[in-house]
Short mmCIF file of C-alpha atoms and ligand atoms in Angstrom, two decimals:
data_model
loop_
_atom_site.label_atom_id
_atom_site.label_comp_id
_atom_site.label_asym_id
_atom_site.label_seq_id
_atom_site.Cartn_x
_atom_site.Cartn_y
_atom_site.Cartn_z
CA UNK X 1254 -0.81 -11.36 48.74
CA UNK X 1255 1.31 -8.41 47.72
CA UNK X 1256 3.87 -8.79 44.95
CA UNK X 1257 4.65 -5.05 45.13
CA UNK X 1258 7.19 -5.17 47.93
CA UNK X 1259 8.70 -1.81 48.94
CA UNK X 1260 11.96 -0.94 47.18
CA UNK X 1261 14.30 -1.26 50.14
CA UNK X 1262 17.38 -3.12 49.03
CA UNK X 1263 19.70 -4.23 51.77
CA UNK X 1264 22.45 -6.00 49.92
CA UNK X 1265 24.71 -8.61 51.48
CA UNK X 1266 27.36 -8.25 48.77
CA UNK X 1267 29.29 -4.97 48.41
CA UNK X 1268 27.91 -2.13 46.29
CA UNK X 1269 30.31 -1.35 43.39
CA UNK X 1270 32.00 2.05 43.45
CA UNK X 1271 29.94 5.01 42.27
CA UNK X 1272 30.56 6.16 38.69
CA UNK X 1273 31.98 9.74 38.57
CA UNK X 1274 29.20 10.73 36.12
CA UNK X 1275 26.72 10.53 39.02
CA UNK X 1276 28.49 13.27 40.95
CA UNK X 1277 29.11 15.34 37.83
CA UNK X 1278 25.35 15.37 37.16
CA UNK X 1279 24.30 15.64 40.82
CA UNK X 1280 22.51 12.30 41.08
CA UNK X 1281 20.99 11.24 44.41
CA UNK X 1282 23.19 9.01 46.54
CA UNK X 1283 20.32 6.67 47.53
CA UNK X 1284 21.31 3.20 46.22
CA UNK X 1285 17.63 2.14 46.17
CA UNK X 1286 16.73 4.84 43.64
CA UNK X 1287 15.58 3.08 40.46
CA UNK X 1288 16.87 5.76 38.12
CA UNK X 1289 20.34 5.69 39.68
CA UNK X 1290 20.32 1.88 39.42
CA UNK X 1291 19.29 1.94 35.74
CA UNK X 1292 21.82 4.60 34.78
CA UNK X 1293 24.44 2.63 36.73
CA UNK X 1294 23.85 -0.41 34.51
CA UNK X 1295 24.20 1.75 31.41
CA UNK X 1296 27.44 3.34 32.73
CA UNK X 1297 28.95 -0.09 33.47
CA UNK X 1298 28.48 -0.95 29.79
CA UNK X 1299 29.74 2.50 28.72
CA UNK X 1300 32.93 1.82 30.64
CA UNK X 1301 33.28 -1.64 29.08
CA UNK X 1302 33.13 -0.23 25.53
CA UNK X 1303 35.09 2.90 26.43
CA UNK X 1304 32.25 5.19 25.28
CA UNK X 1305 32.98 8.88 24.83
CA UNK X 1306 32.30 10.94 27.95
CA UNK X 1307 29.93 13.30 26.12
CA UNK X 1308 27.66 10.42 25.07
CA UNK X 1309 27.66 9.05 28.61
CA UNK X 1310 26.43 12.32 30.10
CA UNK X 1311 23.85 12.85 27.35
CA UNK X 1312 22.38 9.39 27.91
CA UNK X 1313 22.48 9.68 31.70
CA UNK X 1314 19.64 12.25 31.64
CA UNK X 1315 16.43 12.45 29.59
CA UNK X 1316 16.18 15.21 27.02
CA UNK X 1317 12.79 16.36 28.29
CA UNK X 1318 10.84 15.70 31.48
CA UNK X 1319 7.24 16.86 31.32
CA UNK X 1320 4.93 16.75 34.31
CA UNK X 1321 1.27 17.73 33.98
CA UNK X 1322 -1.73 18.16 36.28
CA UNK X 1323 -5.21 18.00 34.85
CA UNK X 1324 -8.75 18.00 36.30
CA UNK X 1325 -11.33 15.35 35.42
CA UNK X 1326 -15.02 15.34 36.33
CA UNK X 1327 -15.89 12.15 38.21
CA UNK X 1328 -19.26 10.42 38.05
CA UNK X 1329 -20.31 11.75 41.48
CA UNK X 1330 -20.01 15.30 40.08
CA UNK X 1331 -16.82 16.40 41.83
CA UNK X 1332 -13.56 17.16 40.01
CA UNK X 1333 -10.35 15.29 40.78
CA UNK X 1334 -6.87 16.48 39.87
CA UNK X 1335 -4.55 13.93 38.26
CA UNK X 1336 -0.78 13.95 37.87
CA UNK X 1337 0.75 12.73 34.62
CA UNK X 1338 4.20 12.42 33.11
CA UNK X 1339 5.82 12.12 29.71
CA UNK X 1340 9.56 11.61 29.67
CA UNK X 1341 11.46 11.88 26.39
CA UNK X 1342 14.78 10.23 27.05
CA UNK X 1343 16.55 10.23 23.71
CA UNK X 1344 15.75 10.65 20.01
CA UNK X 1345 19.16 10.20 18.34
CA UNK X 1346 17.93 7.10 16.48
CA UNK X 1347 14.38 8.28 15.71
CA UNK X 1348 11.17 9.54 17.35
CA UNK X 1349 10.74 8.99 21.10
CA UNK X 1350 8.86 5.73 21.63
CA UNK X 1351 7.39 4.06 24.66
CA UNK X 1352 4.21 3.28 26.51
CA UNK X 1353 2.30 5.09 29.23
CA UNK X 1354 1.11 3.38 32.37
CA UNK X 1355 -1.76 3.86 34.77
CA UNK X 1356 -0.66 2.94 38.27
CA UNK X 1357 -1.10 4.47 41.72
CA UNK X 1358 2.66 4.24 42.34
CA UNK X 1359 3.93 6.13 39.29
CA UNK X 1360 6.80 8.46 40.19
CA UNK X 1361 9.08 10.67 38.14
CA UNK X 1362 12.19 8.55 38.64
CA UNK X 1363 10.36 5.36 37.63
CA UNK X 1364 9.15 6.92 34.41
CA UNK X 1365 12.66 8.28 33.71
CA UNK X 1366 14.11 4.79 34.19
CA UNK X 1367 11.52 3.22 31.93
CA UNK X 1368 12.13 5.88 29.25
CA UNK X 1369 15.87 5.18 29.38
CA UNK X 1370 15.26 1.46 29.00
CA UNK X 1371 13.16 2.16 25.88
CA UNK X 1372 16.11 3.97 24.26
CA UNK X 1373 18.28 0.90 24.83
CA UNK X 1374 15.63 -1.61 23.78
CA UNK X 1375 15.07 0.14 20.47
CA UNK X 1376 18.82 0.51 19.88
CA UNK X 1377 19.48 -3.18 20.68
CA UNK X 1378 16.71 -4.42 18.35
CA UNK X 1379 17.82 -1.84 15.74
CA UNK X 1380 14.43 -0.25 15.20
CA UNK X 1381 14.55 3.45 14.24
CA UNK X 1382 13.12 4.85 17.46
CA UNK X 1383 14.40 6.59 20.55
CA UNK X 1384 13.05 6.14 24.06
CA UNK X 1385 10.18 7.71 25.98
CA UNK X 1386 7.67 6.77 28.65
CA UNK X 1387 4.59 8.24 30.28
CA UNK X 1388 2.27 7.61 33.13
CA UNK X 1389 -0.66 8.81 35.18
CA UNK X 1390 -0.77 8.32 38.93
CA UNK X 1391 -4.06 6.48 39.14
CA UNK X 1392 -5.51 3.09 40.02
CA UNK X 1393 -7.39 2.30 36.79
CA UNK X 1394 -9.54 -0.35 38.49
CA UNK X 1395 -10.97 2.19 40.89
CA UNK X 1396 -12.52 4.18 38.03
CA UNK X 1397 -15.68 3.59 35.99
CA UNK X 1398 -15.11 3.12 32.27
CA UNK X 1399 -16.37 6.58 31.31
CA UNK X 1400 -14.15 8.18 33.99
CA UNK X 1401 -11.16 6.28 32.59
CA UNK X 1402 -12.02 7.54 29.14
CA UNK X 1403 -12.14 11.15 30.35
CA UNK X 1404 -8.78 10.73 32.18
CA UNK X 1405 -7.25 9.34 28.98
CA UNK X 1406 -8.60 12.15 26.82
CA UNK X 1407 -7.40 14.83 29.27
CA UNK X 1408 -3.97 13.21 29.59
CA UNK X 1409 -3.69 13.16 25.79
CA UNK X 1410 -4.76 16.81 25.59
CA UNK X 1411 -2.24 17.75 28.30
CA UNK X 1412 0.72 16.26 26.40
CA UNK X 1413 -0.55 16.60 22.80
CA UNK X 1414 1.83 19.51 22.08
CA UNK X 1415 4.90 17.36 22.77
CA UNK X 1416 3.91 14.11 21.02
CA UNK X 1417 3.25 13.33 17.35
CA UNK X 1418 3.45 10.52 14.76
CA UNK X 1419 7.02 11.46 13.83
CA UNK X 1420 8.11 12.91 17.16
CA UNK X 1421 6.91 10.89 20.16
CA UNK X 1422 4.70 7.81 19.89
CA UNK X 1423 3.07 6.39 23.05
CA UNK X 1424 1.77 2.81 23.45
CA UNK X 1425 0.28 0.54 26.15
CA UNK X 1426 2.15 -0.33 29.34
CA UNK X 1427 1.12 -1.50 32.83
CA UNK X 1428 -2.57 -0.65 33.43
CA UNK X 1429 -3.31 0.54 29.88
CA UNK X 1430 -4.65 -1.37 26.87
CA UNK X 1431 -5.86 -1.17 23.27
CA UNK X 1432 -9.14 0.56 24.21
CA UNK X 1433 -7.21 3.30 26.03
CA UNK X 1434 -4.96 3.70 22.98
CA UNK X 1435 -8.09 4.09 20.79
CA UNK X 1436 -9.42 6.93 23.01
CA UNK X 1437 -5.97 8.47 23.00
CA UNK X 1438 -5.65 8.33 19.18
CA UNK X 1439 -9.18 9.67 18.70
CA UNK X 1440 -8.49 12.62 21.02
CA UNK X 1441 -5.24 13.45 19.25
CA UNK X 1442 -6.80 13.19 15.80
CA UNK X 1443 -9.88 15.24 16.63
CA UNK X 1444 -8.16 17.96 18.64
CA UNK X 1445 -4.95 18.37 16.66
CA UNK X 1446 -6.68 19.08 13.36
CA UNK X 1447 -4.81 16.15 11.78
CA UNK X 1448 -7.86 13.90 11.55
CA UNK X 1449 -6.36 11.99 8.64
CA UNK X 1450 -5.27 8.39 8.78
CA UNK X 1451 -1.61 9.31 9.06
CA UNK X 1452 -2.26 10.79 12.50
CA UNK X 1453 -3.15 7.25 13.63
CA UNK X 1454 0.59 6.70 13.95
CA UNK X 1455 0.66 8.95 17.03
CA UNK X 1456 0.06 5.89 19.18
CA UNK X 1457 0.59 2.13 18.76
CA UNK X 1458 -1.06 -0.84 20.44
CA UNK X 1459 -4.46 0.26 19.03
CA UNK X 1460 -7.33 -2.19 18.44
CA UNK X 1461 -6.88 -4.08 15.14
CA UNK X 1462 -10.15 -2.50 13.88
CA UNK X 1463 -8.64 0.99 14.34
CA UNK X 1464 -5.17 0.71 12.81
CA UNK X 1465 -3.69 -1.79 15.27
CA UNK X 1466 -1.42 -4.63 14.20
CA UNK X 1467 -2.07 -8.32 14.28
CA UNK X 1468 0.03 -9.84 17.03
CA UNK X 1469 0.56 -6.62 19.03
CA UNK X 1470 -1.41 -7.72 22.09
CA UNK X 1471 0.70 -10.84 22.61
CA UNK X 1472 3.90 -9.30 21.24
CA UNK X 1473 5.87 -8.82 24.46
CA UNK X 1474 5.09 -12.38 25.61
CA UNK X 1475 5.87 -13.72 22.15
CA UNK X 1476 9.20 -11.89 22.20
CA UNK X 1477 10.08 -13.47 25.57
CA UNK X 1478 9.34 -16.91 24.07
CA UNK X 1479 11.34 -16.12 20.90
CA UNK X 1480 14.40 -15.06 22.93
CA UNK X 1481 14.17 -18.16 25.13
CA UNK X 1482 13.84 -20.44 22.08
CA UNK X 1483 16.93 -18.77 20.59
CA UNK X 1484 19.07 -18.87 23.73
CA UNK X 1485 18.09 -21.92 25.80
CA UNK X 1486 19.66 -24.58 23.54
CA UNK X 1487 23.01 -22.83 24.10
CA UNK X 1488 22.44 -23.02 27.86
CA UNK X 1489 21.56 -26.72 27.62
CA UNK X 1490 17.84 -26.43 28.47
CA UNK X 1491 15.45 -28.11 26.01
CA UNK X 1492 12.30 -26.03 25.45
CA UNK X 1493 10.09 -29.07 25.41
CA UNK X 1494 9.45 -30.16 28.99
CA UNK X 1495 11.26 -27.27 30.66
CA UNK X 1496 9.71 -25.96 33.88
CA UNK X 1497 8.77 -22.29 34.16
CA UNK X 1498 7.51 -20.03 36.95
CA UNK X 1499 5.77 -16.75 36.24
CA UNK X 1500 5.89 -13.74 38.58
CA UNK X 1501 2.95 -11.59 37.48
CA UNK X 1502 0.15 -12.68 35.19
CA UNK X 1503 -0.92 -9.54 33.32
CA UNK X 1504 -0.63 -9.04 29.58
CA UNK X 1505 3.05 -9.99 29.26
CA UNK X 1506 3.25 -13.11 31.41
CA UNK X 1507 -0.19 -14.48 30.58
CA UNK X 1508 0.88 -14.46 26.92
CA UNK X 1509 4.40 -15.73 27.64
CA UNK X 1510 2.83 -18.56 29.69
CA UNK X 1511 0.33 -19.51 26.99
CA UNK X 1512 2.93 -19.43 24.20
CA UNK X 1513 5.57 -21.37 26.18
CA UNK X 1514 2.96 -23.92 27.23
CA UNK X 1515 2.05 -24.40 23.54
CA UNK X 1516 5.76 -24.89 22.82
CA UNK X 1517 5.83 -27.77 25.33
CA UNK X 1518 6.93 -26.04 28.54
CA UNK X 1519 5.49 -26.89 31.96
CA UNK X 1520 4.29 -23.76 33.80
CA UNK X 1521 4.75 -25.01 37.37
CA UNK X 1522 3.95 -21.88 39.41
CA UNK X 1523 2.33 -18.47 38.92
CA UNK X 1524 2.03 -15.58 41.38
CA UNK X 1525 0.17 -12.31 40.89
CA UNK X 1526 -1.07 -9.60 43.29
CA UNK X 1527 -3.93 -11.87 44.43
CA UNK X 1528 -2.41 -15.35 44.97
CA UNK X 1529 0.35 -17.86 44.25
CA UNK X 1530 -0.51 -21.20 42.63
CA UNK X 1531 1.56 -24.28 41.91
CA UNK X 1532 1.08 -27.47 39.96
CA UNK X 1533 4.08 -29.74 39.44
CA UNK X 1534 2.37 -31.20 36.36
CA UNK X 1535 1.84 -27.79 34.83
CA UNK X 1536 -0.84 -25.08 35.09
CA UNK X 1537 -3.14 -24.56 32.12
CA UNK X 1538 -2.23 -20.97 31.21
CA UNK X 1539 -5.04 -20.69 28.64
CA UNK X 1540 -7.67 -21.44 31.26
CA UNK X 1541 -5.81 -19.39 33.88
CA UNK X 1542 -5.65 -16.35 31.55
CA UNK X 1543 -9.40 -16.57 30.84
CA UNK X 1544 -10.12 -16.88 34.59
CA UNK X 1545 -7.77 -14.06 35.55
CA UNK X 1546 -9.26 -11.71 32.96
CA UNK X 1547 -12.75 -12.21 34.40
CA UNK X 1548 -11.74 -12.15 38.05
CA UNK X 1549 -8.98 -9.50 38.02
CA UNK X 1550 -6.44 -12.02 39.28
CA UNK X 1551 -5.70 -15.71 39.69
CA UNK X 1552 -7.05 -16.11 43.28
CA UNK X 1553 -9.74 -18.77 43.41
CA UNK X 1554 -8.71 -20.49 40.17
CA UNK X 1555 -7.90 -23.68 42.08
CA UNK X 1556 -11.59 -23.97 43.04
CA UNK X 1557 -12.77 -23.99 39.43
CA UNK X 1558 -14.15 -27.33 38.26
CA UNK X 1559 -11.80 -29.32 36.06
CA UNK X 1560 -12.81 -31.17 32.91
CA UNK X 1561 -11.30 -32.06 29.58
CA UNK X 1562 -12.21 -30.53 26.26
CA UNK X 1563 -12.10 -27.10 24.62
CA UNK X 1564 -12.65 -24.10 26.90
CA UNK X 1565 -12.28 -26.03 30.16
CA UNK X 1566 -9.33 -26.46 32.48
CA UNK X 1567 -7.63 -29.82 32.76
CA UNK X 1568 -4.91 -29.00 35.29
CA UNK X 1569 -5.94 -31.09 38.28
CA UNK X 1570 -4.02 -30.74 41.52
CA UNK X 1571 -3.47 -26.97 41.63
CA UNK X 1572 -2.35 -25.91 45.12
CA UNK X 1573 -2.29 -22.50 46.75
CA UNK X 1574 1.20 -21.70 48.04
CA UNK X 1575 2.83 -18.90 50.01
CA UNK X 1576 4.97 -16.16 48.48
CA UNK X 1577 8.07 -17.84 49.91
CA UNK X 1578 7.09 -21.24 48.49
CA UNK X 1579 6.57 -19.57 45.14
CA UNK X 1580 10.11 -18.15 45.06
CA UNK X 1581 11.56 -21.46 46.27
CA UNK X 1582 9.80 -23.51 43.58
CA UNK X 1583 12.43 -25.36 41.55
CA UNK X 1584 12.28 -24.55 37.84
CA UNK X 1585 14.43 -24.12 34.75
CA UNK X 1586 13.26 -20.60 33.90
CA UNK X 1587 11.91 -17.90 36.23
CA UNK X 1588 10.10 -15.08 34.42
CA UNK X 1589 9.45 -11.86 36.38
CA UNK X 1590 6.76 -10.05 34.39
CA UNK X 1591 5.21 -7.68 36.93
CA UNK X 1592 6.67 -4.46 38.33
CA UNK X 1593 10.14 -2.99 38.88
CA UNK X 1594 12.54 -3.89 41.72
CA UNK X 1595 10.71 -7.03 42.84
CA UNK X 1596 13.75 -9.32 42.88
CA UNK X 1597 15.90 -8.09 45.75
CA UNK X 1598 18.56 -10.14 47.59
CA UNK X 1599 15.86 -11.74 49.77
CA UNK X 1600 13.93 -13.09 46.77
CA UNK X 1601 17.12 -13.89 44.84
CA UNK X 1602 18.39 -16.01 47.74
CA UNK X 1603 15.21 -18.10 47.59
CA UNK X 1604 15.07 -18.55 43.83
CA UNK X 1605 15.84 -22.01 42.51
CA UNK X 1606 16.15 -21.65 38.73
CA UNK X 1607 18.81 -21.87 36.02
CA UNK X 1608 17.71 -18.82 34.00
CA UNK X 1609 15.82 -15.61 34.81
CA UNK X 1610 14.24 -13.98 31.76
CA UNK X 1611 13.15 -10.41 32.55
CA UNK X 1612 9.74 -9.95 30.94
CA UNK X 1613 9.06 -6.82 33.02
CA UNK X 1614 11.19 -3.69 32.88
CA UNK X 1615 13.85 -3.50 35.61
CA UNK X 1616 12.36 -6.31 37.75
CA UNK X 1617 15.64 -7.03 39.54
CA UNK X 1618 17.73 -4.65 41.67
CA UNK X 1619 21.53 -4.55 41.19
CA UNK X 1620 21.96 -6.24 44.60
CA UNK X 1621 19.46 -8.95 43.62
CA UNK X 1622 21.32 -9.33 40.35
CA UNK X 1623 24.61 -9.94 42.19
CA UNK X 1624 23.04 -12.65 44.34
CA UNK X 1625 21.66 -14.40 41.24
CA UNK X 1626 24.99 -14.15 39.44
CA UNK X 1627 26.82 -15.57 42.47
CA UNK X 1628 24.41 -18.50 42.32
CA UNK X 1629 25.29 -19.03 38.64
CA UNK X 1630 21.83 -18.07 37.36
CA UNK X 1631 21.84 -16.77 33.78
CA UNK X 1632 20.00 -13.44 33.50
CA UNK X 1633 18.40 -12.48 30.19
CA UNK X 1634 17.97 -8.73 30.66
CA UNK X 1635 14.76 -6.80 30.01
CA UNK X 1636 16.10 -4.68 27.17
CA UNK X 1637 16.45 -7.94 25.24
CA UNK X 1638 13.77 -10.22 26.71
CA UNK X 1639 10.87 -7.76 26.62
CA UNK X 1640 11.66 -5.86 23.42
CA UNK X 1641 8.94 -7.72 21.49
CA UNK X 1642 6.22 -5.21 22.37
CA UNK X 1643 7.96 -2.17 20.96
CA UNK X 1644 9.13 -4.18 17.95
CA UNK X 1645 5.55 -4.99 16.92
CA UNK X 1646 4.65 -1.37 17.75
CA UNK X 1647 7.21 -0.43 15.11
CA UNK X 1648 5.50 -2.83 12.67
CA UNK X 1649 2.14 -1.18 13.47
CA UNK X 1650 3.61 2.28 12.86
CA UNK X 1651 5.09 1.08 9.53
CA UNK X 1652 1.77 -0.45 8.44
CA UNK X 1653 -0.07 2.80 9.28
CA UNK X 1654 2.54 4.84 7.42
CA UNK X 1655 2.39 2.76 4.27
CA UNK X 1656 -1.38 1.98 4.43
CA UNK X 1657 -0.90 -1.80 4.37
CA UNK X 1658 -1.86 -4.60 6.74
CA UNK X 1659 0.40 -7.53 7.57
CA UNK X 1660 -1.06 -10.92 8.35
CA UNK X 1661 -0.37 -12.56 11.72
CA UNK X 1662 2.19 -14.96 10.28
CA UNK X 1663 4.19 -12.14 8.74
CA UNK X 1664 4.20 -10.21 12.04
CA UNK X 1665 5.37 -13.31 13.94
CA UNK X 1666 8.15 -14.08 11.46
CA UNK X 1667 9.43 -10.48 11.44
CA UNK X 1668 9.29 -10.33 15.23
CA UNK X 1669 11.20 -13.59 15.50
CA UNK X 1670 13.84 -12.32 13.08
CA UNK X 1671 14.33 -9.12 15.10
CA UNK X 1672 14.40 -10.91 18.48
CA UNK X 1673 16.88 -13.58 17.32
CA UNK X 1674 19.17 -10.96 15.80
CA UNK X 1675 19.07 -8.92 19.03
CA UNK X 1676 19.85 -12.03 21.10
CA UNK X 1677 22.82 -12.83 18.88
CA UNK X 1678 24.02 -9.22 19.11
CA UNK X 1679 24.00 -9.47 22.92
CA UNK X 1680 25.75 -12.86 22.91
CA UNK X 1681 28.36 -11.53 20.52
CA UNK X 1682 28.99 -8.49 22.75
CA UNK X 1683 29.32 -10.79 25.76
CA UNK X 1684 32.13 -12.64 24.01
CA UNK X 1685 33.90 -9.46 22.91
CA UNK X 1686 33.71 -7.71 26.27
CA UNK X 1687 33.85 -10.80 28.47
CA UNK X 1688 31.01 -9.57 30.67
CA UNK X 1689 27.57 -10.59 31.92
CA UNK X 1690 24.63 -10.59 29.51
CA UNK X 1691 23.01 -7.44 30.95
CA UNK X 1692 26.17 -5.40 30.43
CA UNK X 1693 26.57 -7.02 27.00
CA UNK X 1694 23.03 -6.09 25.91
CA UNK X 1695 23.59 -2.47 27.02
CA UNK X 1696 26.99 -2.52 25.29
CA UNK X 1697 25.51 -3.75 21.99
CA UNK X 1698 22.91 -0.97 22.15
CA UNK X 1699 25.51 1.64 23.17
CA UNK X 1700 27.79 0.73 20.27
CA UNK X 1701 24.95 1.66 17.92
CA UNK X 1702 24.08 4.88 19.79
CA UNK X 1703 27.76 5.85 20.10
CA UNK X 1704 28.29 5.38 16.38
CA UNK X 1705 25.26 7.54 15.56
CA UNK X 1706 26.50 10.30 17.91
CA UNK X 1707 29.90 10.09 16.22
CA UNK X 1708 28.55 10.59 12.70
CA UNK X 1709 25.89 13.14 13.70
CA UNK X 1710 28.18 15.17 15.96
CA UNK X 1711 26.83 17.52 18.63
CA UNK X 1712 25.09 20.75 17.60
CA UNK X 1713 26.40 23.48 17.15
N1 LIG W 367 5.34 -0.55 27.12
C1 LIG W 367 6.06 -1.48 26.29
C2 LIG W 367 7.50 -1.56 26.74
O1 LIG W 367 7.84 -1.26 27.85
C3 LIG W 367 5.88 -1.20 24.80
C4 LIG W 367 6.28 0.15 24.32
C5 LIG W 367 5.87 0.44 22.88
O2 LIG W 367 5.26 -0.40 22.25
O3 LIG W 367 6.17 1.55 22.43
O4 LIG W 367 8.35 -2.00 26.01
#
């Protein structure tokens, strides 16, 4: 089953008029282009808060777009050329910050969009970072571990002159993990000549044994749960007993599922790139995460023996469903935590939920968004819902800088404080500007960025 549907977006409802900034900057006219869509959301909020024109055009393009090609020796002896990116969107609030992904479908405009979203996430949560993003066009599962290590080390070497602990700080994203961050940090430290502990700060999401933070691995999922716990009572949905469906079951959603299940939620359906599963009485996300980790996906989980007791699965009655049945499953909260542009009008029409919490970056197209809004579905946008990862990355960076370690409880409490404050900031902006929550979240972030541009001025 493929969850990565192509990004064609035939909207039933009318496309809003094109912002003049697009023509001024020569943007493509293709409405399916992810970067145009993402900038469009930002410009809607810029209009709502009457942001200065100069700040709008600055934020509509990244400061730096770096594209690299590097050769890597494969295990069969031949050399393969890889394409990598690092986009530095904005650093008005602090060093560029954002992960790098390994995926066969990485394109320049996707990485630009993701870098822009990082700028807004950091500004909304009020952490002193700007936005960046990177990627290598590669299917990480098709490579042996030592090949993956060599790709990582060459990618680091290729961009090492533009990153740094106080300038641009990468982290994990789709297809990358703590081990890859460790190879990346080691390469930077050894080759840059800054082999001291401070250079560890060049990347976050490292293993805890090598300068990583407690709570970083689950941080994005934890942040999704924190935002839901903060906002759902106001929407009239009790956390205990609420039904949830998860689109994607990688790092973010497998953690969101486990944490929400522990908070009393019923995870009624999960779909990843291998299968869709449903259980009206709730799937056991702990057992499902363990299974998925070993089997590279959830397909076949329903055939596992059930039993009660620690380390076994107790969720009897799991059924395999179609993609359409998955989208039509009735639930309180739908959590897309896979790739970009997966919720288009077709999927939005089928969805039967009260709230959509965007755990992935840009999972919903503007046309899909309009369908959901017409249906009265509350959308908690990605720059709020999935800001937990970068927030704990900030805590990791702070711990490395000050040579201290925080315990897991301290990380969780600080994350919760940041996520709740960001949620309140977005809700407050929604009241002031009388707009949807996505525009409000962008507006709350833009107010902060606009103020900083006002006091800093523009050089010269
Ligand atoms: N890749 C994550 C995101 O999209 C985390 C970025 C970071 O920790 O810097 O938010």
